[in-house]
mmCIF file of C-alpha atoms in Angstrom:
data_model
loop_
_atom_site.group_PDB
_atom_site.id
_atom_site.type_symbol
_atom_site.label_atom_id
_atom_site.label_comp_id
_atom_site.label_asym_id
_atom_site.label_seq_id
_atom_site.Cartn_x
_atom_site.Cartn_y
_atom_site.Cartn_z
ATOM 1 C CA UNK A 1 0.000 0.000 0.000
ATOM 2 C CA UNK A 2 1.665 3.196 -0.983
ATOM 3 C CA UNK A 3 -1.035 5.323 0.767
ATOM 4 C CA UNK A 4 -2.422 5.850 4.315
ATOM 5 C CA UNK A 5 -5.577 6.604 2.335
ATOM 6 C CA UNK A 6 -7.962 4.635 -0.158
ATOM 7 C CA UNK A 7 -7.786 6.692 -3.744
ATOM 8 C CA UNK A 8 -11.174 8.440 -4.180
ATOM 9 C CA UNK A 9 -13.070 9.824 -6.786
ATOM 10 C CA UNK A 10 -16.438 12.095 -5.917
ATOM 11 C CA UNK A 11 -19.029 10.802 -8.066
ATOM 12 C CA UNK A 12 -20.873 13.434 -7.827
ATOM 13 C CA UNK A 13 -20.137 17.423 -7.942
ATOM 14 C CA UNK A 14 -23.317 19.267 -6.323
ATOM 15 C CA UNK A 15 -23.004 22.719 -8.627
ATOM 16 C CA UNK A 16 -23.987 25.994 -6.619
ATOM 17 C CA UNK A 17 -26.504 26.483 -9.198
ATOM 18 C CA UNK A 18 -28.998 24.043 -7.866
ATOM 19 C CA UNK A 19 -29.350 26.130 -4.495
ATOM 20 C CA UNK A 20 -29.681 29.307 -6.868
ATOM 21 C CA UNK A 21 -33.536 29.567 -6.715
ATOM 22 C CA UNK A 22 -32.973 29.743 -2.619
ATOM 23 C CA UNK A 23 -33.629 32.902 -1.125
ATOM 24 C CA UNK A 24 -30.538 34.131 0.928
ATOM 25 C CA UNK A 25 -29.962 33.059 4.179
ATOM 26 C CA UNK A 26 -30.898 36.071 6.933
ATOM 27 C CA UNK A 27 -29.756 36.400 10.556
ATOM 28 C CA UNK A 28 -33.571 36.969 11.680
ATOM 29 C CA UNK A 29 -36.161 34.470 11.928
ATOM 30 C CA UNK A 30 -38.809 37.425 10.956
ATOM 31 C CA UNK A 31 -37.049 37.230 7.417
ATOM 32 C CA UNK A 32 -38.752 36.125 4.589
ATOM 33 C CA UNK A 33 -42.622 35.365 3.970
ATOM 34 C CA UNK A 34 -44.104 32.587 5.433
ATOM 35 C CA UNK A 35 -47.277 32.199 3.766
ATOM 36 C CA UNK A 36 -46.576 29.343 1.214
ATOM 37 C CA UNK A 37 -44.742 27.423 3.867
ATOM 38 C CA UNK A 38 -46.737 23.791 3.581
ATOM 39 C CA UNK A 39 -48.443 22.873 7.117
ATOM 40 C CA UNK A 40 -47.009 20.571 9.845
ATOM 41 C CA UNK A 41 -48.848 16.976 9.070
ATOM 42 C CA UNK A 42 -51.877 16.790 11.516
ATOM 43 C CA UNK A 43 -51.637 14.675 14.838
ATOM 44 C CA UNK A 44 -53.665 11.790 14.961
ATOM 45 C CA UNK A 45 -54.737 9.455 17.717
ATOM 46 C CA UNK A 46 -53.823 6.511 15.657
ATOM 47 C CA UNK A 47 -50.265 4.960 14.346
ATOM 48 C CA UNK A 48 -50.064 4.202 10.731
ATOM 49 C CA UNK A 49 -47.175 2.447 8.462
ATOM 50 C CA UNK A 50 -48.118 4.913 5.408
ATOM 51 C CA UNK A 51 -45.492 7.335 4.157
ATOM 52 C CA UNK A 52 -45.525 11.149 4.972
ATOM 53 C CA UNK A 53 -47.081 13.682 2.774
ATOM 54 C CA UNK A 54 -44.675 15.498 0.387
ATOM 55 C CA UNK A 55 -43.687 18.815 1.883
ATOM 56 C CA UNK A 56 -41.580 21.681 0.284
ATOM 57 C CA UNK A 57 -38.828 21.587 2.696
ATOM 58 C CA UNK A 58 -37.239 24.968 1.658
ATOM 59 C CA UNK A 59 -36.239 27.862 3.100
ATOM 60 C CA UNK A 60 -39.710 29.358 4.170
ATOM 61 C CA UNK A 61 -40.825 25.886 5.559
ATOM 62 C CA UNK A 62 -37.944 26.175 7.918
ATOM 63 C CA UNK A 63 -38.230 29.360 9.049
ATOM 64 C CA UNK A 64 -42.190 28.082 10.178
ATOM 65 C CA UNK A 65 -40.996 25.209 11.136
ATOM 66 C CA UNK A 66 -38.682 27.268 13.643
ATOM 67 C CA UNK A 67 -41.417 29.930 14.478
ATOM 68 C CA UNK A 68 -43.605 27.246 15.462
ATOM 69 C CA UNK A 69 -41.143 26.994 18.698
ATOM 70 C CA UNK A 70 -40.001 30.073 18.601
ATOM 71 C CA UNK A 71 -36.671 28.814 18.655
ATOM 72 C CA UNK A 72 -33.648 30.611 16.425
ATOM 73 C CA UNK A 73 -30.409 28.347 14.962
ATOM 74 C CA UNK A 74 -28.358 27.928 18.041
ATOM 75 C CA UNK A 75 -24.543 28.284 17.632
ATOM 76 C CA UNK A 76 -23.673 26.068 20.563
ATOM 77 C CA UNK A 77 -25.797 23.555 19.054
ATOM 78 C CA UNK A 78 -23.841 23.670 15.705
ATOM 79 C CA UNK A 79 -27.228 24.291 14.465
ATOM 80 C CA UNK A 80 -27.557 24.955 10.612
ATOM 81 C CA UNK A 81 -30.751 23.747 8.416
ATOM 82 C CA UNK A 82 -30.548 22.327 5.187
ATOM 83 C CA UNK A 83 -33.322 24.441 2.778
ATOM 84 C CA UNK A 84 -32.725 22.245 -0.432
ATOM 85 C CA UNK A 85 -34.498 19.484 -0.701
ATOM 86 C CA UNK A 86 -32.160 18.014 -3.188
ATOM 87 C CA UNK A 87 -29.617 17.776 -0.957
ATOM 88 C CA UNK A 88 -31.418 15.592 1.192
ATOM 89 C CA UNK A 89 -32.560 13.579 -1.845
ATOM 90 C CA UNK A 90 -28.572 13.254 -2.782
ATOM 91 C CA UNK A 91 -28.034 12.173 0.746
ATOM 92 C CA UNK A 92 -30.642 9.256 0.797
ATOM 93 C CA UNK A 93 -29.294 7.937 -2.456
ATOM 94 C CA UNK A 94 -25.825 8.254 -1.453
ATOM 95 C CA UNK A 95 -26.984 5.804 0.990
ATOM 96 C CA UNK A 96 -29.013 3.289 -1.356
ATOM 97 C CA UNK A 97 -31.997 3.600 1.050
ATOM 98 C CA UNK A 98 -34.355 1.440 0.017
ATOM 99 C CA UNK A 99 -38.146 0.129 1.472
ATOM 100 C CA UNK A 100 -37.686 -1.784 4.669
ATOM 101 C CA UNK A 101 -34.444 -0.059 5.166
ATOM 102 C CA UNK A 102 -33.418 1.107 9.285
ATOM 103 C CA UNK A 103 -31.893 4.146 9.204
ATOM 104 C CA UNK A 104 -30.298 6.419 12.680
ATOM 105 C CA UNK A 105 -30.576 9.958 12.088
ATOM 106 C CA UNK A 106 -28.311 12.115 14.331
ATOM 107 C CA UNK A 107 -29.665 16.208 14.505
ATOM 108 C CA UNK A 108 -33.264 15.751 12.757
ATOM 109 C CA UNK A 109 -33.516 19.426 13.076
ATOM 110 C CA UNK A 110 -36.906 20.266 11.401
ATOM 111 C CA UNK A 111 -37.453 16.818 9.601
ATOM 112 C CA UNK A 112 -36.625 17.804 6.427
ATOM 113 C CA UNK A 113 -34.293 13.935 5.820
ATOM 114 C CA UNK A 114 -36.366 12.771 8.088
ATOM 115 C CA UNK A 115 -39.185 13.177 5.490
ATOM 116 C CA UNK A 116 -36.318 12.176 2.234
ATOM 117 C CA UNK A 117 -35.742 8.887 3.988
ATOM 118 C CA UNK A 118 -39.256 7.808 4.899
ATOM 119 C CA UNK A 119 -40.485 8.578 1.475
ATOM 120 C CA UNK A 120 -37.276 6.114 0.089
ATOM 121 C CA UNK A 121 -39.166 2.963 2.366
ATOM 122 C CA UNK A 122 -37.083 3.648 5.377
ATOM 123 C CA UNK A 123 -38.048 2.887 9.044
ATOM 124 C CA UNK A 124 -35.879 6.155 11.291
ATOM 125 C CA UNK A 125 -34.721 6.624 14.611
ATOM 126 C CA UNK A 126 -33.986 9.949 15.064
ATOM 127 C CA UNK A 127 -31.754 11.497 17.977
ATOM 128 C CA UNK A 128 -31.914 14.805 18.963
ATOM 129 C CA UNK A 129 -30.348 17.160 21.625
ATOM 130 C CA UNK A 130 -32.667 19.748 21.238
ATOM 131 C CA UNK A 131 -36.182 19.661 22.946
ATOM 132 C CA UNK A 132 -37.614 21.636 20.911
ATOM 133 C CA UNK A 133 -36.517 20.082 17.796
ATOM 134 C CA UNK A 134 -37.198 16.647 18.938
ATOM 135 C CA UNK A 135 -40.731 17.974 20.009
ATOM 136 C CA UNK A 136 -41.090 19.281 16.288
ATOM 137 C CA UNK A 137 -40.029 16.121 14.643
ATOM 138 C CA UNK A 138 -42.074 14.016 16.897
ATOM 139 C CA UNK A 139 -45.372 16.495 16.559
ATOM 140 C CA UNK A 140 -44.416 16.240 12.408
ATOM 141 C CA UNK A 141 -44.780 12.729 12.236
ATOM 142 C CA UNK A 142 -47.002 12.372 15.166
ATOM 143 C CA UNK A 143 -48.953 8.945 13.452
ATOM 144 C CA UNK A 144 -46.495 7.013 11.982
ATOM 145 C CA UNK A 145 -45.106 4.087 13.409
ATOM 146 C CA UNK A 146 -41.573 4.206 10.947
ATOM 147 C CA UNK A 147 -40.188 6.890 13.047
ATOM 148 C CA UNK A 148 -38.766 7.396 16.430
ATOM 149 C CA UNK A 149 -37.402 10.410 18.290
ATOM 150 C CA UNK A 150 -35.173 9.740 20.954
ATOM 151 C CA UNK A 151 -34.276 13.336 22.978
ATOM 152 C CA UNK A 152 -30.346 12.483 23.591
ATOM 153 C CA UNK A 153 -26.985 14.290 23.435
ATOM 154 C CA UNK A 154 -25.493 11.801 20.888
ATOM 155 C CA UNK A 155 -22.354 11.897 21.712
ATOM 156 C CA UNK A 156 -23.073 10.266 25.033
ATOM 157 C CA UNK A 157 -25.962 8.195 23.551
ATOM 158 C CA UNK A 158 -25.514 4.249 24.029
ATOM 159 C CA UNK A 159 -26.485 3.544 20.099
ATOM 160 C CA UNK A 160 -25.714 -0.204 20.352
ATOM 161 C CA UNK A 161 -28.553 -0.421 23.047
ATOM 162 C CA UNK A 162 -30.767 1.622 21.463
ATOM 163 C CA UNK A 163 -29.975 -0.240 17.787
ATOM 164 C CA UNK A 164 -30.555 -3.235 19.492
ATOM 165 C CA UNK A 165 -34.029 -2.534 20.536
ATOM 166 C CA UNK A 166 -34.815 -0.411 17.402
ATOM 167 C CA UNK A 167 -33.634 -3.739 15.424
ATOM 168 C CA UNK A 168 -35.210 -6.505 17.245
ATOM 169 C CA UNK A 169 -39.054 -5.008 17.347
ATOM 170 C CA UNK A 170 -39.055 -4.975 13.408
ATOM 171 C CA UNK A 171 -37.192 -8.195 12.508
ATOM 172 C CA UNK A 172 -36.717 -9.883 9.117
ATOM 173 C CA UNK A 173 -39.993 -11.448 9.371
ATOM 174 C CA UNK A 174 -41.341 -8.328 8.791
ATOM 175 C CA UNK A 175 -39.847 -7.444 5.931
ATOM 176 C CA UNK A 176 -36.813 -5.907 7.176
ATOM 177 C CA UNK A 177 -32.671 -6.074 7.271
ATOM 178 C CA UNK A 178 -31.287 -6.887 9.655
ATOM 179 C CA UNK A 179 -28.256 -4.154 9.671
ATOM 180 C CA UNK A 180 -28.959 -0.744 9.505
ATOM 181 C CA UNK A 181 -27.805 2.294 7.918
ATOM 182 C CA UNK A 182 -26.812 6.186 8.664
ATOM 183 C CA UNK A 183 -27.764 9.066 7.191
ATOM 184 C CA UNK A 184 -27.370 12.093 8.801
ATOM 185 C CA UNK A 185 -26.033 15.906 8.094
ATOM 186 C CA UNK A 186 -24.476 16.542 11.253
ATOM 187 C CA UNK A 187 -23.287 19.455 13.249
ATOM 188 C CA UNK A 188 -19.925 20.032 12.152
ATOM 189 C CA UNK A 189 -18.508 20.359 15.692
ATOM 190 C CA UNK A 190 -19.384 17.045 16.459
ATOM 191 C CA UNK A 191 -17.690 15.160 12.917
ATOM 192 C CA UNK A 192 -14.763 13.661 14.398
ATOM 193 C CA UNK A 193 -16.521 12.189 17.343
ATOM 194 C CA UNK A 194 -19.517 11.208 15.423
ATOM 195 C CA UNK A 195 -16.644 8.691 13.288
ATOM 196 C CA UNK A 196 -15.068 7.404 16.003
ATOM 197 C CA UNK A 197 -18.802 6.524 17.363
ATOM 198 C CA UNK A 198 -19.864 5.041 14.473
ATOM 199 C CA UNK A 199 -17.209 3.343 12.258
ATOM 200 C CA UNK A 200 -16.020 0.428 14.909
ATOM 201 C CA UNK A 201 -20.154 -0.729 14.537
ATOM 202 C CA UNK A 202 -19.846 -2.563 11.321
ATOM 203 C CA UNK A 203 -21.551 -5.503 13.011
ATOM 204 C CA UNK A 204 -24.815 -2.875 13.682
ATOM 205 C CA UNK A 205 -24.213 -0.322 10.324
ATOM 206 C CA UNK A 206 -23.458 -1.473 6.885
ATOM 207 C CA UNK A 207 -23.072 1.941 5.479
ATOM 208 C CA UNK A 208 -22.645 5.378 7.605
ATOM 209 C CA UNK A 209 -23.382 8.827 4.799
ATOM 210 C CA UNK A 210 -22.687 11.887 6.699
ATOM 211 C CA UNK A 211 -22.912 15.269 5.388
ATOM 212 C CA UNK A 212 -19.528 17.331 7.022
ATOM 213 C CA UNK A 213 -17.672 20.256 6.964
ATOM 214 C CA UNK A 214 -15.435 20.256 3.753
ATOM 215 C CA UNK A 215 -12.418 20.468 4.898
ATOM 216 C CA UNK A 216 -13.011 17.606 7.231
ATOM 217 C CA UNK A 217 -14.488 15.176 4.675
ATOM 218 C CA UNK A 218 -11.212 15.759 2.752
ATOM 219 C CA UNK A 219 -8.903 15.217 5.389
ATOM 220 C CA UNK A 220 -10.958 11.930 6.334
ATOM 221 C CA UNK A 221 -10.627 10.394 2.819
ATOM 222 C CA UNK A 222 -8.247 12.624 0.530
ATOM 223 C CA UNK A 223 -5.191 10.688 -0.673
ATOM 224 C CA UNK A 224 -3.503 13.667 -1.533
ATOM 225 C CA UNK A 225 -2.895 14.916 1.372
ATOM 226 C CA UNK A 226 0.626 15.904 2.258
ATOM 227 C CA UNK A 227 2.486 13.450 4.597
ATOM 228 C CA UNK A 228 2.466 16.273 7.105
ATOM 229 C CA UNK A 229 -1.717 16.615 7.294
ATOM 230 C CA UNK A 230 -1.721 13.010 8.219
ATOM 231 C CA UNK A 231 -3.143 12.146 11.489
ATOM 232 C CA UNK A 232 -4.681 9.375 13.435
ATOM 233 C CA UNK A 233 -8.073 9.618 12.693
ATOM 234 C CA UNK A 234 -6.829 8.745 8.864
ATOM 235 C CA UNK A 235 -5.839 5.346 10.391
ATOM 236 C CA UNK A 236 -8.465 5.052 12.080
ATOM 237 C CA UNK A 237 -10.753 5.509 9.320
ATOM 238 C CA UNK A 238 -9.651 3.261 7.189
ATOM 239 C CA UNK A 239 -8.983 0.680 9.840
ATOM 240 C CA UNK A 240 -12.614 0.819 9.960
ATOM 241 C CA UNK A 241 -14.218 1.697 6.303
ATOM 242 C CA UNK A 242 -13.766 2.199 3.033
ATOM 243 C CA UNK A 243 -14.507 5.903 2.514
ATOM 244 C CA UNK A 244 -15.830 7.871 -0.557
ATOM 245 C CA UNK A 245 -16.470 11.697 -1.145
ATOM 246 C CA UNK A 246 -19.491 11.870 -2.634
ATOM 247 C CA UNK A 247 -20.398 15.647 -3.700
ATOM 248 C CA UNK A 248 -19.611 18.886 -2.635
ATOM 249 C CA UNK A 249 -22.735 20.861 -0.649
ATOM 250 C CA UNK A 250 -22.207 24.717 -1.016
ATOM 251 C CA UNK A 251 -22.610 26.341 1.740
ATOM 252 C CA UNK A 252 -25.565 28.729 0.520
ATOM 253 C CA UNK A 253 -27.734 25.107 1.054
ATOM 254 C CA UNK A 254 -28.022 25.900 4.299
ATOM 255 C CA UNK A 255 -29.626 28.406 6.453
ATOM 256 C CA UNK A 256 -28.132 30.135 8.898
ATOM 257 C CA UNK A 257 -24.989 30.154 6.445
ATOM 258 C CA UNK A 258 -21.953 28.501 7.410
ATOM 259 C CA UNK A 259 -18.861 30.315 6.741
ATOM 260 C CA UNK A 260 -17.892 26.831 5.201
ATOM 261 C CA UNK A 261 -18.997 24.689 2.486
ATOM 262 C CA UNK A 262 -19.725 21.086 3.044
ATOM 263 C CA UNK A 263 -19.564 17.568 1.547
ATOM 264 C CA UNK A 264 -21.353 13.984 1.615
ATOM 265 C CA UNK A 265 -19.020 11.398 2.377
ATOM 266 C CA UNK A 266 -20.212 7.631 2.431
ATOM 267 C CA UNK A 267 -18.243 4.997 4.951
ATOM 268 C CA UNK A 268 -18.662 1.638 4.048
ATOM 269 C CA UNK A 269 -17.718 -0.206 7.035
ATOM 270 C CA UNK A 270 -15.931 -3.537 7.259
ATOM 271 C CA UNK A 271 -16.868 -6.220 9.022
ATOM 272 C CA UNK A 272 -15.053 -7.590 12.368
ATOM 273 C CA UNK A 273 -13.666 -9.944 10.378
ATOM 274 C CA UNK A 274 -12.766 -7.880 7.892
ATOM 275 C CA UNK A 275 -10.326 -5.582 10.301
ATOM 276 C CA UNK A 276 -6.945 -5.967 9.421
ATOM 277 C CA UNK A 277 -5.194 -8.361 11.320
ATOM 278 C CA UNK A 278 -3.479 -6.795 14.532
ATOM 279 C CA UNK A 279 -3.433 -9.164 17.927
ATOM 280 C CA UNK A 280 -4.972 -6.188 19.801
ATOM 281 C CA UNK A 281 -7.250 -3.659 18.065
ATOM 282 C CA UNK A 282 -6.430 -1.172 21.650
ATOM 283 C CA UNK A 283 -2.974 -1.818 21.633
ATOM 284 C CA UNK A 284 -2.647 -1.161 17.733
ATOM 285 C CA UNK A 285 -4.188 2.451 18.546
ATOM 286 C CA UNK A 286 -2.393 3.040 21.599
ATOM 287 C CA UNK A 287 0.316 2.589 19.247
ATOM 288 C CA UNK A 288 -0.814 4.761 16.753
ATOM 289 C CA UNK A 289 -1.767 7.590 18.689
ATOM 290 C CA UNK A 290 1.824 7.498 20.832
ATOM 291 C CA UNK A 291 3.138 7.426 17.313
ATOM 292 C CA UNK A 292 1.675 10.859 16.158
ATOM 293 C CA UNK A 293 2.721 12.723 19.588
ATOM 294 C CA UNK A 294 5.152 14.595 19.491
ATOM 295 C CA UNK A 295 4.936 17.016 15.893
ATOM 296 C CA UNK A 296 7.823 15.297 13.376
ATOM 297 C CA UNK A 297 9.217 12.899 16.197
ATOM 298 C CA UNK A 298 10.867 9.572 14.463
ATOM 299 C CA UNK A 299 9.186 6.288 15.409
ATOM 300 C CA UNK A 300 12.453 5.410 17.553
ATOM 301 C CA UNK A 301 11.741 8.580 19.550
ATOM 302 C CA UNK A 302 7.805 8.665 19.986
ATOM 303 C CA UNK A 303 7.936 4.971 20.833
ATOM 304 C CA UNK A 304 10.597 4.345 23.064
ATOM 305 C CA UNK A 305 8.916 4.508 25.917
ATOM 306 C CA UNK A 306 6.494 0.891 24.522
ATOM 307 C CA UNK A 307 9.298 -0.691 23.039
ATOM 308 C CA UNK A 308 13.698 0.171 23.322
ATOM 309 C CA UNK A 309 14.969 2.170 20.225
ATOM 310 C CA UNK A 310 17.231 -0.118 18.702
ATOM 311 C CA UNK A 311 14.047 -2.541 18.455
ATOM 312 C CA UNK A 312 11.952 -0.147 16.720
ATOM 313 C CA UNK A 313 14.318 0.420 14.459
ATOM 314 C CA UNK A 314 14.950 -3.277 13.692
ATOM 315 C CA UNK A 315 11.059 -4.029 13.263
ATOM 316 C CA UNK A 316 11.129 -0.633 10.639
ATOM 317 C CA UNK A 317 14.423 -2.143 8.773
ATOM 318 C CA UNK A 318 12.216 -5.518 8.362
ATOM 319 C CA UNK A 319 9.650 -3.964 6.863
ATOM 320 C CA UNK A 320 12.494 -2.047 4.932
ATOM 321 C CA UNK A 321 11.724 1.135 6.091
ATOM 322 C CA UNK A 322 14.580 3.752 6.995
ATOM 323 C CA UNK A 323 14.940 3.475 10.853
ATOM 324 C CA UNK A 324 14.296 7.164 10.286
ATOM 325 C CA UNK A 325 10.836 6.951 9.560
ATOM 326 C CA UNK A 326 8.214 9.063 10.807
ATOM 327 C CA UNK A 327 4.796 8.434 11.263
ATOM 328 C CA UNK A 328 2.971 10.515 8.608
ATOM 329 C CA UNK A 329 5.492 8.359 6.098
ATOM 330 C CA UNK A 330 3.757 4.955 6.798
ATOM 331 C CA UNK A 331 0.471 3.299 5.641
ATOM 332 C CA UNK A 332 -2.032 1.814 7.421
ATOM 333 C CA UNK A 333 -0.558 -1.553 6.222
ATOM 334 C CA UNK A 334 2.622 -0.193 7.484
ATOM 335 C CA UNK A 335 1.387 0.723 11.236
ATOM 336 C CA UNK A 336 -0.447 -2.826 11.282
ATOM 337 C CA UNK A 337 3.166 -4.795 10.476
ATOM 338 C CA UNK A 338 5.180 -2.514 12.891
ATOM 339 C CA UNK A 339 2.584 -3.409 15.450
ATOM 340 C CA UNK A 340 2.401 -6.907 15.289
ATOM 341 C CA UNK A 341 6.199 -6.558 15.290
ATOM 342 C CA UNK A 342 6.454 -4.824 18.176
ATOM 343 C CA UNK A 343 4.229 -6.437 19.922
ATOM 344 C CA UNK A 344 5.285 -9.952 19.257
ATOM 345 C CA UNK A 345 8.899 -8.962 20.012
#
């Protein structure tokens, strides 16, 4: 392997031009007419397995949607809505969600891929932080038994509990797979530990499509990206998955506007089985992690204190690497060797 990363190629290129008939994002909630926002689906006292009713999904919708609650984009909350419903549509397909499909949704926000995936055949669980968007979501699709709302800080959520149960009341007798999927556009403060959440679960996911910051989705599956940008979240990435960049999501897609465009990127994950073979998946990233401390430190030097120098540098000269080396130099197939190595030694 001559790269820490998988080559990619987007498939897609999501031109600004399709987000040109949006009106531009404001700072106010009182921007903007409201009338020809479509109305919230009605409560009703009675569950139902049928689809939700198309709804616009754009700008103005939001900006009801919000009003309803009185509730403005929060900044602590990383809180910005996507107003294209193509986008959503991209995501969804990006994801091959099909009927009978599960799907976890992190940061529903006002529904609007909520809605995408249901109308693709998907059952949803849906976490969200915020009250008052979980109480809009829920009140949206108040009558159908495809979607859940769970009101949870994610990133402290215990997903293979909740998967579990989510899973196991709609088995494969019903018509359902037994794996799940993720689709989410996430806020962009939480990407890193959203991955590290989610890509060890390829025994619960098959297929995690998150919509991130840009920048990050590049540095998560870019090959090009200079020795020096390397880090351990690239190892641990593809420890885990096979990643793809999908499309590019201008920022003007969204509403408040992010100073920052963003990007789909699709993780397929590996199976257990599939991992590459170290003889202690902690150990390997203790490894790893010891390995990037220190800014241009040689392996000899950032490892010394898990293994003596002049070992390190015999494990590197098997693998016929300079004794030298640093860790943005080596591959993920590189870091697995030098483990096993080490370790074995």
């Amino acid at each position: 392997m001559n790269s820490l990363l998988h080559p990619v190629r987007p498939i897609l290129s999501f031109h600004q031009t399709r987000a040109s008939a949006l009106p531009p994002a404001h700072d106010s909630l009182a921007a903007g007419n409201l009338d020809d926002a479509p109305p919230r689906l009605q409560s009703s006292s009675t569950t139902s397995k049928r689809k939700p009713k198309r709804q616009q999904d754009d700008y103005h919708s939001t900006l009801k949607a919000l009003n309803s609650k009185g509730r403005f984009p929060r900044k602590s909350l990383g809180q910005h809505y996507m107003v294209n419903r193509s986008v959503n549509e991209e995501l969804v397909a990006a994801a091959s969600v099909k009927e009978g499909d599960f799907v976890l949704e992190i940061g529903p926000g006002t529904g609007s891929l909520t809605n995408a995936l249901l109308e693709a055949g998907a059952t949803v669980l849906a976490i969200e932080k915020d009250p008052y968007m979980a109480s809009l979501v829920r009140e949206r699709f108040n009558g159908l038994e495809c979607v859940k709302v769970i009101e949870e800080d994610f990133t402290r959520s215990h997903i293979r509990s909740h998967m579990s149960s989510f899973l196991s009341a709609k088995g494969p007798a019903d018509g359902y797979s037994s794996t799940a999927k993720v689709v989410a556009n996430i806020p962009f403060n939480i990407s890193t530990d959203v991955v590290k959440q989610l890509l060890p679960m390829g025994d619960v996911f098959s297929e995690v499509v998150l919509l991130l910051q840009d920048e990050a989705a590049q540095r998560f599956v870019d090959p090009s990206l200079k020795p020096s940008e390397h880090r351990p979240i690239n190892v641990f990435v593809n420890f885990y998955s096979d990643p793809e960049y999908k499309l590019k999501v201008p920022r003007s897609n969204f509403f408040p506007q992010p100073k920052v465009d963003a990007a789909v990127v699709a993780f397929k994950l590996k199976q257990p089985a599939d991992y590459p073979c170290v003889s202690s998946i902690k150990s390997f990233f203790s490894m790893v992690n010891s390995a990037f401390n220190g800014k241009r430190k040689m392996l000899r030097k950032s490892l010394h204190h898990s293994c003596p120098s002049p070992d390190i540098e015999a494990a590197l000269s098997a693998l016929n690497l300079p004794p030298t080396s640093r860790p943005e130099e080596l591959t993920l197939g590189d870091f697995v060797k030098l483990h096993n190595l080490i370790v074995e030694s």
